XYZ file of C-alpha atoms in Angstrom:
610
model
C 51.285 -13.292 -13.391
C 47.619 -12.689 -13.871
C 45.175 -12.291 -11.041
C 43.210 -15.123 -12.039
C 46.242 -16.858 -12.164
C 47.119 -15.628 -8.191
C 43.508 -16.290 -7.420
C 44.177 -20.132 -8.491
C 47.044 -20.422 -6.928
C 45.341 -18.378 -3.842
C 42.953 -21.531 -4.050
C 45.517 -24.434 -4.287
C 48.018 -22.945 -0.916
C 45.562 -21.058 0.655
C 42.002 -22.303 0.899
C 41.402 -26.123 1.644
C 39.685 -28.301 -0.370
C 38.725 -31.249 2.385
C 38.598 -31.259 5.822
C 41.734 -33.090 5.724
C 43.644 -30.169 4.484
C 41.359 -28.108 6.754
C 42.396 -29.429 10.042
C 46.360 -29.584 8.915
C 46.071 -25.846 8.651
C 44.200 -25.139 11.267
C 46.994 -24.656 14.179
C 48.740 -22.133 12.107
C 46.804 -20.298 9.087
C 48.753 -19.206 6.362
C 49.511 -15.806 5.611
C 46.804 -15.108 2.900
C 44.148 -15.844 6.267
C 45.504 -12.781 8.456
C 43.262 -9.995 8.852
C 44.969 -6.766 7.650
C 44.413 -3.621 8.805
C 44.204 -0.069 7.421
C 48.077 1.093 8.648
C 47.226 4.768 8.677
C 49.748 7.315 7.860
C 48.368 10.500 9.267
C 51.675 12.351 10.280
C 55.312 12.877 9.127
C 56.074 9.005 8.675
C 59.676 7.224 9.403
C 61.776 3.954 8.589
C 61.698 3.447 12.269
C 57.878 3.639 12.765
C 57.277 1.822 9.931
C 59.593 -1.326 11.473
C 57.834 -0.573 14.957
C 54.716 -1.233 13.509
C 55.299 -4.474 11.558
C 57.251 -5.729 14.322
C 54.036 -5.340 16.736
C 51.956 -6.570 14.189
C 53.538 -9.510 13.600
C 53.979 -10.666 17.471
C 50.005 -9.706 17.638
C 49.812 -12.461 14.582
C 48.691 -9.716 11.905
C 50.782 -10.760 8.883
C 49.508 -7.794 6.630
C 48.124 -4.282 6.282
C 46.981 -1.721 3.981
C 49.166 1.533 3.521
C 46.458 4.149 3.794
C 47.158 7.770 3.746
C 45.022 9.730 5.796
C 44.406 13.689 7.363
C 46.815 14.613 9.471
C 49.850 12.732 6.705
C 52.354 15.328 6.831
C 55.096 13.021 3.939
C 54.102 14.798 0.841
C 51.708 11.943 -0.884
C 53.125 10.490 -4.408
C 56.582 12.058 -3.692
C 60.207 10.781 -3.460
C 59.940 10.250 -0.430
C 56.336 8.644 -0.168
C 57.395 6.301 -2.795
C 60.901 5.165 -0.713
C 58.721 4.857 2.437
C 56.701 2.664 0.559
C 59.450 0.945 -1.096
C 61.085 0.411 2.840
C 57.873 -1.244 4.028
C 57.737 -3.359 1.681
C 60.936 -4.797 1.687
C 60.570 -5.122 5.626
C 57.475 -7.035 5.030
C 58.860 -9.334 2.830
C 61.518 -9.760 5.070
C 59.180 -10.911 8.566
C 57.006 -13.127 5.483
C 53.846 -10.294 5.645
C 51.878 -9.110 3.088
C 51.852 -5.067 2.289
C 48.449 -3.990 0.353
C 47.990 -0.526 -1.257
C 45.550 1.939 -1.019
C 44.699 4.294 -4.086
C 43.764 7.505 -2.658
C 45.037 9.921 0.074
C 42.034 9.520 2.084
C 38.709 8.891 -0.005
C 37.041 8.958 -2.095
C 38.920 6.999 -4.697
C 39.715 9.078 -7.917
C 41.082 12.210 -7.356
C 44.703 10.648 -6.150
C 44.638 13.768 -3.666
C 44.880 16.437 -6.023
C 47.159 15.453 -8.932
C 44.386 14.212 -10.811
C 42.156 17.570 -11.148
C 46.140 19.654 -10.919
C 46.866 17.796 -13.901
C 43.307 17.539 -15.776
C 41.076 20.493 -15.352
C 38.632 19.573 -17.359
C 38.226 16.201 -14.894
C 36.136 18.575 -12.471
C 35.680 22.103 -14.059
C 33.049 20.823 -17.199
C 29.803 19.800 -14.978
C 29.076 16.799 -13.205
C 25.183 17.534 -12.377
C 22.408 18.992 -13.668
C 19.963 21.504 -11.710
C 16.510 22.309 -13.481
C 15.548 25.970 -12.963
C 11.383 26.656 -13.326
C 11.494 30.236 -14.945
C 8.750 32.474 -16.060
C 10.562 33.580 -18.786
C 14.115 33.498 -19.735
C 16.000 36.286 -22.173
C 17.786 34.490 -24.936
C 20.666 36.390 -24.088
C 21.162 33.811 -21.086
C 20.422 30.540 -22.481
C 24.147 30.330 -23.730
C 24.704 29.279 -20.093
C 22.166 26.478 -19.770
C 22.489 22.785 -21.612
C 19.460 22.777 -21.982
C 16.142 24.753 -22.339
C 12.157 24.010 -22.272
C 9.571 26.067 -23.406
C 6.073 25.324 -22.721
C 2.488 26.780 -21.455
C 3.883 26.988 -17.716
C 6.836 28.796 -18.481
C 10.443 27.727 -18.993
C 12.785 24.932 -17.862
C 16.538 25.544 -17.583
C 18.819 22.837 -16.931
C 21.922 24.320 -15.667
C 25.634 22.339 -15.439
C 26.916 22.030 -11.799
C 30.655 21.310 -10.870
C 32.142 20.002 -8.214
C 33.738 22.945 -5.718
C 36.776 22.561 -4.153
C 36.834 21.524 -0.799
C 39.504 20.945 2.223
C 39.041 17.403 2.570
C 40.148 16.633 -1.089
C 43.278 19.044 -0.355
C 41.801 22.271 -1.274
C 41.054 20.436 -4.713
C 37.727 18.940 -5.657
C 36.342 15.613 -6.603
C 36.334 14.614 -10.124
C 34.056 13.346 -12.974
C 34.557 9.552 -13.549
C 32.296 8.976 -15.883
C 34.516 11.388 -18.447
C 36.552 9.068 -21.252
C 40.307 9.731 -19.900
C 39.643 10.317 -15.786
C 40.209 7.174 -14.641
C 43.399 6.429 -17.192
C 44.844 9.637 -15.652
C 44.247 8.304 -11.876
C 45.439 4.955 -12.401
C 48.752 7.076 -14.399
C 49.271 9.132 -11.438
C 48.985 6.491 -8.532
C 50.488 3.868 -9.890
C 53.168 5.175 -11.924
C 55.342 5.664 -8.766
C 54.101 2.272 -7.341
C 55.573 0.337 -10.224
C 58.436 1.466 -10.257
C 59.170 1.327 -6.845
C 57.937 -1.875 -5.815
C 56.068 -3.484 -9.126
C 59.052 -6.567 -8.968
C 56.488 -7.187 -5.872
C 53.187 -6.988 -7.184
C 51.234 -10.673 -7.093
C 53.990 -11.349 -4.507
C 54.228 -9.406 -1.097
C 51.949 -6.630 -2.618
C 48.980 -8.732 -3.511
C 46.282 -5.971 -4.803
C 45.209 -2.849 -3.888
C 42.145 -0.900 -2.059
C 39.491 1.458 -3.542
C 37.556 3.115 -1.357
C 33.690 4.720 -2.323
C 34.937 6.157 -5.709
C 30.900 7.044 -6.854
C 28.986 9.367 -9.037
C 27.266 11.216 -6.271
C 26.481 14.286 -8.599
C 27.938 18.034 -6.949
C 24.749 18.988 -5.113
C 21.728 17.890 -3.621
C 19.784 19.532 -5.883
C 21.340 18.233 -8.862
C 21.235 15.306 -11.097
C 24.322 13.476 -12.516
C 25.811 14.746 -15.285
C 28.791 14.319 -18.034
C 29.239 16.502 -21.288
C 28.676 13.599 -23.643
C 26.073 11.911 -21.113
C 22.842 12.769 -24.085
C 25.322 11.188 -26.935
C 26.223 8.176 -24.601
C 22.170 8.151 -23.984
C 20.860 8.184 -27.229
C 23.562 5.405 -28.598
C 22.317 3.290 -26.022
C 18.965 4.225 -25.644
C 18.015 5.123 -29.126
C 16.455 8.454 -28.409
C 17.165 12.396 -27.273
C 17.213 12.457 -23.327
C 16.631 16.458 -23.599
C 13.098 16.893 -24.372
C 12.071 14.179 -20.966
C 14.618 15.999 -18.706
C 11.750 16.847 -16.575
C 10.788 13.556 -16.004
C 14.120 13.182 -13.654
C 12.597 15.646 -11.270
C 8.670 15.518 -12.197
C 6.445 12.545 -12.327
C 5.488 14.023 -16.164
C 5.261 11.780 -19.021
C 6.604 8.357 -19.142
C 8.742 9.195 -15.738
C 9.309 5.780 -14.862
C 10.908 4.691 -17.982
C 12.677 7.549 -18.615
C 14.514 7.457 -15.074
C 15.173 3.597 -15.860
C 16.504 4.236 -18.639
C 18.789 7.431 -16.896
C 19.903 4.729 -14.238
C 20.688 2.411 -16.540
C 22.870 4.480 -18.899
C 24.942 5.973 -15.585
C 25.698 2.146 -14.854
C 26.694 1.328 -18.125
C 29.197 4.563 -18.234
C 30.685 4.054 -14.629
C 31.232 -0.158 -15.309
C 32.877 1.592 -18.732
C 34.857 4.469 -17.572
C 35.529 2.983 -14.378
C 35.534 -0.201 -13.677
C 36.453 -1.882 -16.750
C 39.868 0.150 -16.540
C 40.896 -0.840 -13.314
C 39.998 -4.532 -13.523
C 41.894 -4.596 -16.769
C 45.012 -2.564 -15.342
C 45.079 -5.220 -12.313
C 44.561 -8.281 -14.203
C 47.752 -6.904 -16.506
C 49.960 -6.362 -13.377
C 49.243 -9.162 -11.390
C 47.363 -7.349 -8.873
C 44.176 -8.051 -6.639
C 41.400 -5.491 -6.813
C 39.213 -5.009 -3.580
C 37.722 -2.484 -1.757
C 34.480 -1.449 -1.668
C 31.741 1.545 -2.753
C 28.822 3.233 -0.793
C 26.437 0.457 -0.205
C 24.640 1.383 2.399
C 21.919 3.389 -0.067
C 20.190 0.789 -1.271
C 17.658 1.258 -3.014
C 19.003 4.602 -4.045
C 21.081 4.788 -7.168
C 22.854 8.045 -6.872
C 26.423 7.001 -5.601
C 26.139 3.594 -7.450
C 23.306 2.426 -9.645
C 24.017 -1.304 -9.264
C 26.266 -2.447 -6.413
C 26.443 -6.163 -7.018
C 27.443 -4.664 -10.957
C 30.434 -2.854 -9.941
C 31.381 -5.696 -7.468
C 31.713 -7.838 -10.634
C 35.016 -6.291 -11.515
C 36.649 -6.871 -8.728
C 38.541 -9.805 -8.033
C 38.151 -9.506 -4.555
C 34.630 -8.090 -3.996
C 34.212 -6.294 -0.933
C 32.330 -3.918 1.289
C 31.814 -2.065 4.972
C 30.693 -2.526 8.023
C 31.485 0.186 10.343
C 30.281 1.172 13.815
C 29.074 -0.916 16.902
C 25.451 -0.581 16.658
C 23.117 -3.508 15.368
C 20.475 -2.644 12.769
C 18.338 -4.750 10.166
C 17.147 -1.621 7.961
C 18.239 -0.925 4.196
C 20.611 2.154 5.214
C 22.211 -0.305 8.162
C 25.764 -1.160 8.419
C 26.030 -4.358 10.827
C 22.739 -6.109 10.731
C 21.995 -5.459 7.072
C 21.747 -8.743 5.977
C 21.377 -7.457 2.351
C 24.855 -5.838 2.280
C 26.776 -8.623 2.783
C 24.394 -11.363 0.295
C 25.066 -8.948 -2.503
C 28.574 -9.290 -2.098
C 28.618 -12.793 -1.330
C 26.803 -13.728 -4.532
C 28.625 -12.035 -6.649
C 31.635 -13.957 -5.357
C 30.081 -17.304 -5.615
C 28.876 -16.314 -8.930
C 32.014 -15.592 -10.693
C 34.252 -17.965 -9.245
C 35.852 -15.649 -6.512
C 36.872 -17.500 -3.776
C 38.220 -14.474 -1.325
C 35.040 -11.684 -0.248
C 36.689 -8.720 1.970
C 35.447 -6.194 4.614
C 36.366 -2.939 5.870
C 35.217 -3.330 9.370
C 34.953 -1.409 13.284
C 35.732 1.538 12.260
C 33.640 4.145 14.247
C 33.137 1.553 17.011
C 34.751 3.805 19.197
C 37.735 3.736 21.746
C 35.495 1.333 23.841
C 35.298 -1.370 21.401
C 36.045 -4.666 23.182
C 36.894 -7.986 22.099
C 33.318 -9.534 22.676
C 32.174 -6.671 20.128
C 34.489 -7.885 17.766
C 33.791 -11.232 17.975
C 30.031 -10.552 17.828
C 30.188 -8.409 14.857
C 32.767 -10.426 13.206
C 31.028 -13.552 13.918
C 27.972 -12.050 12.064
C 29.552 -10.860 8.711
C 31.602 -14.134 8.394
C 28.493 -16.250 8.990
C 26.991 -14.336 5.739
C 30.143 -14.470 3.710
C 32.671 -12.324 4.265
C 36.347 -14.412 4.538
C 38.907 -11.194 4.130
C 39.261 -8.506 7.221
C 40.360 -5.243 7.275
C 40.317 -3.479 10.119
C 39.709 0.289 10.150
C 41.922 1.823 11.391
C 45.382 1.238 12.645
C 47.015 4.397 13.423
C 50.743 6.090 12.731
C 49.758 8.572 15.734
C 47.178 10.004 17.645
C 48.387 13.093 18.551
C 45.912 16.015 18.082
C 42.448 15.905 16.356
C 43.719 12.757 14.636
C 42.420 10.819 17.901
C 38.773 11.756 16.758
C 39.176 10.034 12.968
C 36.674 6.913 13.418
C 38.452 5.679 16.507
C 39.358 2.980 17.295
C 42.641 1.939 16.452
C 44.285 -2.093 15.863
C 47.885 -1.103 17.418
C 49.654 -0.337 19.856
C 47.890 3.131 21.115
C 45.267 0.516 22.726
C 45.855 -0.858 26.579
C 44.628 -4.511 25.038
C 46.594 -4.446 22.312
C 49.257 -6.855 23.813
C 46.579 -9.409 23.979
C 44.889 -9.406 20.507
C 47.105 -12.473 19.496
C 43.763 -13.753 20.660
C 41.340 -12.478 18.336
C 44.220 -12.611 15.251
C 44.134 -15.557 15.453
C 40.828 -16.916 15.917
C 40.078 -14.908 12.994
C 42.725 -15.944 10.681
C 41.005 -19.672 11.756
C 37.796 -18.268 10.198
C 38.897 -16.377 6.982
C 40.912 -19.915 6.520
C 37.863 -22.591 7.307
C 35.393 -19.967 5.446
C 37.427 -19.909 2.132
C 37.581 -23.672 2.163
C 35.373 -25.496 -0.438
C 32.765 -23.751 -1.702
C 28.823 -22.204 -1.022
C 26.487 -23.875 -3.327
C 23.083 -22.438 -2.915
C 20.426 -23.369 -5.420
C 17.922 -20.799 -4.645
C 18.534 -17.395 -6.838
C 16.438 -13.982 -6.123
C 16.151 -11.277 -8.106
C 17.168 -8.174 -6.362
C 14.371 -5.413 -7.228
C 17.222 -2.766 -8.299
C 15.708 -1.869 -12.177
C 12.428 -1.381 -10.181
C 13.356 1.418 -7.701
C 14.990 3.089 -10.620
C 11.674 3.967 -11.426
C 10.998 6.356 -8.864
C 14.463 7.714 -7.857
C 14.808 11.891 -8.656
C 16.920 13.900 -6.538
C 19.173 12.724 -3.621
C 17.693 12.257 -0.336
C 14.031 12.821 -2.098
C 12.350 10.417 -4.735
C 8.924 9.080 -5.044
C 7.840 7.290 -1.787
C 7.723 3.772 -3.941
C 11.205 4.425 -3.690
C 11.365 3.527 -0.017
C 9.023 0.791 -0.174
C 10.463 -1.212 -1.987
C 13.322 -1.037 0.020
C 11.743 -1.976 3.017
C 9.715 -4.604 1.437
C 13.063 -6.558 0.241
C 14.842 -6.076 3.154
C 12.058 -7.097 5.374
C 11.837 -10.277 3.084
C 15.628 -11.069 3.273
C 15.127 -10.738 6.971
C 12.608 -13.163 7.107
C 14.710 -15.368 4.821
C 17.432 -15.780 7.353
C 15.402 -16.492 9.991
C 13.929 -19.405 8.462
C 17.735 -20.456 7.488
C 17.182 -20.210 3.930
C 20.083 -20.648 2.049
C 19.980 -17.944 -1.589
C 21.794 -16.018 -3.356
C 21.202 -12.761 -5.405
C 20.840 -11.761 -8.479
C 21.762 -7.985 -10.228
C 20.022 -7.735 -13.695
C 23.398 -6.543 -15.235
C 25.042 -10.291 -14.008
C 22.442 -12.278 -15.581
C 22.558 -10.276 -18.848
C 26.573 -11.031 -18.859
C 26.612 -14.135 -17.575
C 22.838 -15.736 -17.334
C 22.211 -18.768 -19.480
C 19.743 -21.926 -19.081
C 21.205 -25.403 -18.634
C 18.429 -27.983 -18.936
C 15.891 -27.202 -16.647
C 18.480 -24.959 -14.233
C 19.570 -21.379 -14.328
C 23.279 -20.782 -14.579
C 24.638 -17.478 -13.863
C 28.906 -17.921 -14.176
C 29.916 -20.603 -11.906
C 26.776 -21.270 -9.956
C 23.441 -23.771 -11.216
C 20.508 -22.192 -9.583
C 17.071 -24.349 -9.660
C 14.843 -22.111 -8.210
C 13.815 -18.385 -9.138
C 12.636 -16.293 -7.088
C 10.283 -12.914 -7.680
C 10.425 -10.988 -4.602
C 8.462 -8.776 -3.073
C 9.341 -4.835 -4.235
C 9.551 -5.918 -7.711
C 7.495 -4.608 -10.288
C 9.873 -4.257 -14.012
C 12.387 -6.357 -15.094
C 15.060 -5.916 -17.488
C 14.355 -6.922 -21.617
C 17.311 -9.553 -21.136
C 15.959 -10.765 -17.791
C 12.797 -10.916 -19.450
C 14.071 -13.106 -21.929
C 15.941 -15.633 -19.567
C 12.978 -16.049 -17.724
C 10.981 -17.085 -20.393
C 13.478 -19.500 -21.826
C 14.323 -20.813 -18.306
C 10.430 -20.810 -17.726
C 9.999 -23.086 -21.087
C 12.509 -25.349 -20.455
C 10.865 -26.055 -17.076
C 12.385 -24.175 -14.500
C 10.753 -23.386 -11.382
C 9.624 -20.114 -10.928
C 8.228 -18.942 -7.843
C 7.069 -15.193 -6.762
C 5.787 -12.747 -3.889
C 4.373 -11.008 -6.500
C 1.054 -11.249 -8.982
C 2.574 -9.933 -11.731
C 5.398 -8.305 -13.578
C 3.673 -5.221 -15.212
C 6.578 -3.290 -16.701
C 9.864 -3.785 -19.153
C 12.563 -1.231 -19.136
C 10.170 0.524 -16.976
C 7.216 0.419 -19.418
C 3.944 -0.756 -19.141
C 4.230 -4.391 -20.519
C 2.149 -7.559 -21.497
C 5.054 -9.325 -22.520
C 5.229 -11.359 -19.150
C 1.479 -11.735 -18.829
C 1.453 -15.272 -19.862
C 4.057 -16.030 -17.638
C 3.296 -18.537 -14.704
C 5.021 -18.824 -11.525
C 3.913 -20.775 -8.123
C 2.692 -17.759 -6.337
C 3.677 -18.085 -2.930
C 2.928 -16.360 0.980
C 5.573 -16.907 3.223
C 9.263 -18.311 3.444
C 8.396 -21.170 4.962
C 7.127 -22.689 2.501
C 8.409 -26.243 0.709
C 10.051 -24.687 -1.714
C 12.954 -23.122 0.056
C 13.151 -26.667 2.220
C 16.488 -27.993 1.497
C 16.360 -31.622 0.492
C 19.785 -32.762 2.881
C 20.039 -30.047 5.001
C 17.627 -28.717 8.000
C 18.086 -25.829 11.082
C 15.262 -25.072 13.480
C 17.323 -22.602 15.878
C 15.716 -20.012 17.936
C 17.013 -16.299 18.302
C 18.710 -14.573 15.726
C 20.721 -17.168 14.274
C 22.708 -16.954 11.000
C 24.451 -20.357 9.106
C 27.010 -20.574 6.514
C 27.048 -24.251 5.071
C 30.132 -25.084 2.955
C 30.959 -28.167 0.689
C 34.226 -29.965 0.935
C 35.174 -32.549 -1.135
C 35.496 -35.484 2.066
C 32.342 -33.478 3.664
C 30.600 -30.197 4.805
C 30.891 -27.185 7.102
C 28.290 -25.352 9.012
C 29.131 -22.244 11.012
C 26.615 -21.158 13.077
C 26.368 -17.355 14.662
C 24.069 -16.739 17.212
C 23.817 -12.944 16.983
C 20.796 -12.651 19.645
């Protein structure tokens, strides 16, 4: 069965579609509703373990979990025995009516399948994934062989040197690999789920509903590096029309026509991970009946480096997800809990393309202290944004040794409350249940200002300082958007261009009409496609509204095209235009809504997160 097909029929047992159906369900959520932890195996792992921990589980109300190999696993991953392990806890989860998810990686990040996939495919790591630019006074000919690529010019010479990922202890004594080479990600998906299938595939759409991937990213080697592949200036001139080589500078320097030539960088790295990545894996689960979720590093935002677009990659997923880790609150763009952003991107994405499920990886890091109220507080928080699947991190084989110190706590039976969390399962199984029902319709649509800090992003960690800015000037506005109880969604540039078209005087993007635009602040280029819907939206008289005067660049070039463009310039959220016509809050503190259409009614969920 297809995963749109388990997605539908996800939607007809699972979810409610009227209050009616919502209140039958409520006293006892079906299994699809259970959170589902990350069941670490970190040690030599056992039948007997494996039944200890599902029975616990169960009498807690947790009716599924993740298999997630972790340091400390002494069971040889991918092996015989691995693979009847797996095969066991499966079968025992069928058996007490539980769901058993996989995991694609020992440990993370996703890609490498811990070590078989650079064992098997040297040239997956050993070719160059980065680029480092060398400023020589002169360079003897003799040595270029070893450079890409060389520039000569009145201040001396500029060597761009490959860079490859080293081998390192945490990946096994292996290293990470290139996926944005052709063949990587075939060779991953090969190796991991080879085994799986045959072991346990009768199960897949069934007890095993998907499977977890966890930060794969294109972080290049080093931090003085740029990200690299071997056919990365073929790829760039196909797509871009001209030679990358001779404006390599221009990734480091602010020389020439920096801004477009680091938009257009950005943009080509997108288009080769969605490619080489994610278009294999979302075509792999839809063929095997399986559920894709996990999540990337999101926390970057608004640098590209691990993931140019986040809401782009979430788009192949058909369970888009994310994390929230820790037990600290912050609002600012590297934030985990409190980063409003985060969880919208996700959100809209789902609403967008019709998915009805959004996951979480959540509390890990919170520490062995972590209470109930913490959970509820946190959890409250990322379901009132959008979030309706959640996986705790982590659940723990043992804890013997060092392994006590891996992003404590733990969801089992290593914790003295543990023989009370019926009481949190199932409050949040009521939630994932209520917050799946019906559907978020929101007809407000920002643009999120991603093209535009791919302007001024060089190196990791450094950039130009427009970089920052408009980070903090969008997530200051989003923050100022849920305050006032404005209900939006977001929009990546990549989306509209797939799925953007104008309906009358509306803006569709996939499965959601949109009737107001919205320029943010932070923006300053928008994408030639964007352009386009925004002037055909525009003329067929869609309102457009801005924090901006104008739209200056295209592709990250100087532009007039969107001069004669008009938009109701506006100062502050409160404004008329994000008033919605049958629906009002005026709360005080840091409050946070959800509203929800049923077909006999609505739902509002309310967090108070003060």
């Amino acid at each position: 069965m297809h995963a749109q097909l388990i997605s539908a029929l996800i939607s007809v047992v699972f979810a409610a579609d009227t209050g009616r159906q919502l209140a039958a369900r409520w006293a006892r959520p079906p299994v699809e509703a259970s959170t589902a932890p990350l069941y670490v195996w970190n040690g030599e792992m056992s039948e007997t373990a494996i039944d200890r921990y599902l029975t616990a589980n169960a009498a807690q109300g947790v009716q599924a979990a993740f298999i997630h190999p972790r340091p400390g696993l002494i069971t040889p991953y991918l092996s015989g025995r691995w693979f009847s392990l797996v095969r066991h806890t499966v079968a025992q989860g069928k058996q007490r009516g539980m769901h058993v998810w996989l995991y694609d990686e020992n440990s993370y990040p996703s890609g490498f399948a811990g070590g078989h996939v650079p064992a098997e495919m040297p040239e997956s790591w050993n070719q160059g994934a980065g680029l480092r630019m060398k400023k020589l006074a002169t360079l003897d000919p003799q040595e270029e062989r070893r450079f890409v690529h060389v520039i000569r010019g009145a201040g001396g010479v500029y060597a761009f040197e490959p860079v490859f990922y080293e081998k390192r202890a945490w990946h096994g004594g292996y290293s990470y690999v290139d996926l944005l080479k052709p063949g990587v990600t075939e060779k991953f998906i090969e190796l991991t789920m080879g085994g799986y299938e045959a072991a346990i595939g009768h199960e897949f759409g069934h007890t095993v509903p998907g499977i977890f991937t966890d930060e794969p990213n294109i972080f290049p080697p080093s931090r003085d590096s740029m990200r690299w592949t071997p056919d990365l200036f073929a790829r760039f001139e196909k797509l871009k029309g001209y030679d990358l080589r001779p404006y390599l500078t221009a990734l480091w320097e602010e020389t020439g026509d920096w801004r477009k030539v680091r938009h257009d960088y950005w943009s080509v790295l997108l288009a080769l991970f969605l490619e080489r990545w994610s278009k294999p894996w979302f075509q792999y689960t839809e063929k095997k009946g399986l559920i894709w979720t996990g999540h990337y590093w999101e926390h970057e935002w608004p640098n590209p480096h691990h993931v140019p677009d986040n809401m782009a990659v979430y788009a192949w997923h058909q369970m888009p997800g994310i994390d929230l880790l820790f037990n600290q609150w912050r609002e600012d763009t590297h934030a985990q809990f409190g980063n409003v952003r985060s969880v919208r991107e996700v959100a809209s994405v789902a609403h967008q393309l019709g998915r009805r499920r959004v996951f979480c990886e959540t509390y890990g890091g919170g520490g062995w202290e972590l209470r109930f109220e913490d959970m509820k507080r946190l959890g409250d928080w990322m379901f009132g944004l959008g979030i309706n699947f959640l996986n705790q991190h982590l659940a723990f084989h043992t804890i013997a040794g060092a392994r006590k110190h891996d992003y404590p706590q733990s969801f089992s039976y290593h914790e003295p409350w543990w023989d009370h969390y019926r009481k949190v399962a199932d409050y949040q199984a009521r939630l994932s249940l209520a917050l799946s029902s019906g559907e978020v319709r929101n007809r407000i649509l920002v643009i999120e200002p991603t093209t535009s800090a791919w302007m001024y992003a060089s190196l990791p960690g450094s950039g130009h300082p427009r970089l920052a800015e408009i980070g903090r000037e969008f997530q200051d506005f989003l923050n100022s958007m849920e305050a006032a109880q404005v209900e939006y969604d977001l929009a990546s540039e990549d989306i509209l261009r797939r799925y953007g078209k104008v309906s009358g005087s509306r803006l569709m993007v996939g499965h959601r009409a949109y009737d107001v635009l919205v320029l943010p602040p932070g923006l300053e280029s928008l994408e030639q496609p964007t352009a386009e819907l925004l002037e055909r939206y525009r003329g067929s008289g869609g309102e457009l509204a801005g924090f901006v005067d104008a739209v200056e660049r295209v592709d990250g070039v100087a532009s007039a095209r969107l001069a004669g463009l008009k938009w109701r310039r506006l100062r502050s959220v409160n404004e008329g235009v994000f008033r919605e016509p049958d629906f009002s809050l005026s709360p005080r503190g840091k409050v946070f809504h959800q509203r929800r259409r049923l077909g006999d009614g609505q739902l509002v969920f309310l967090v108070n997160s003060s």
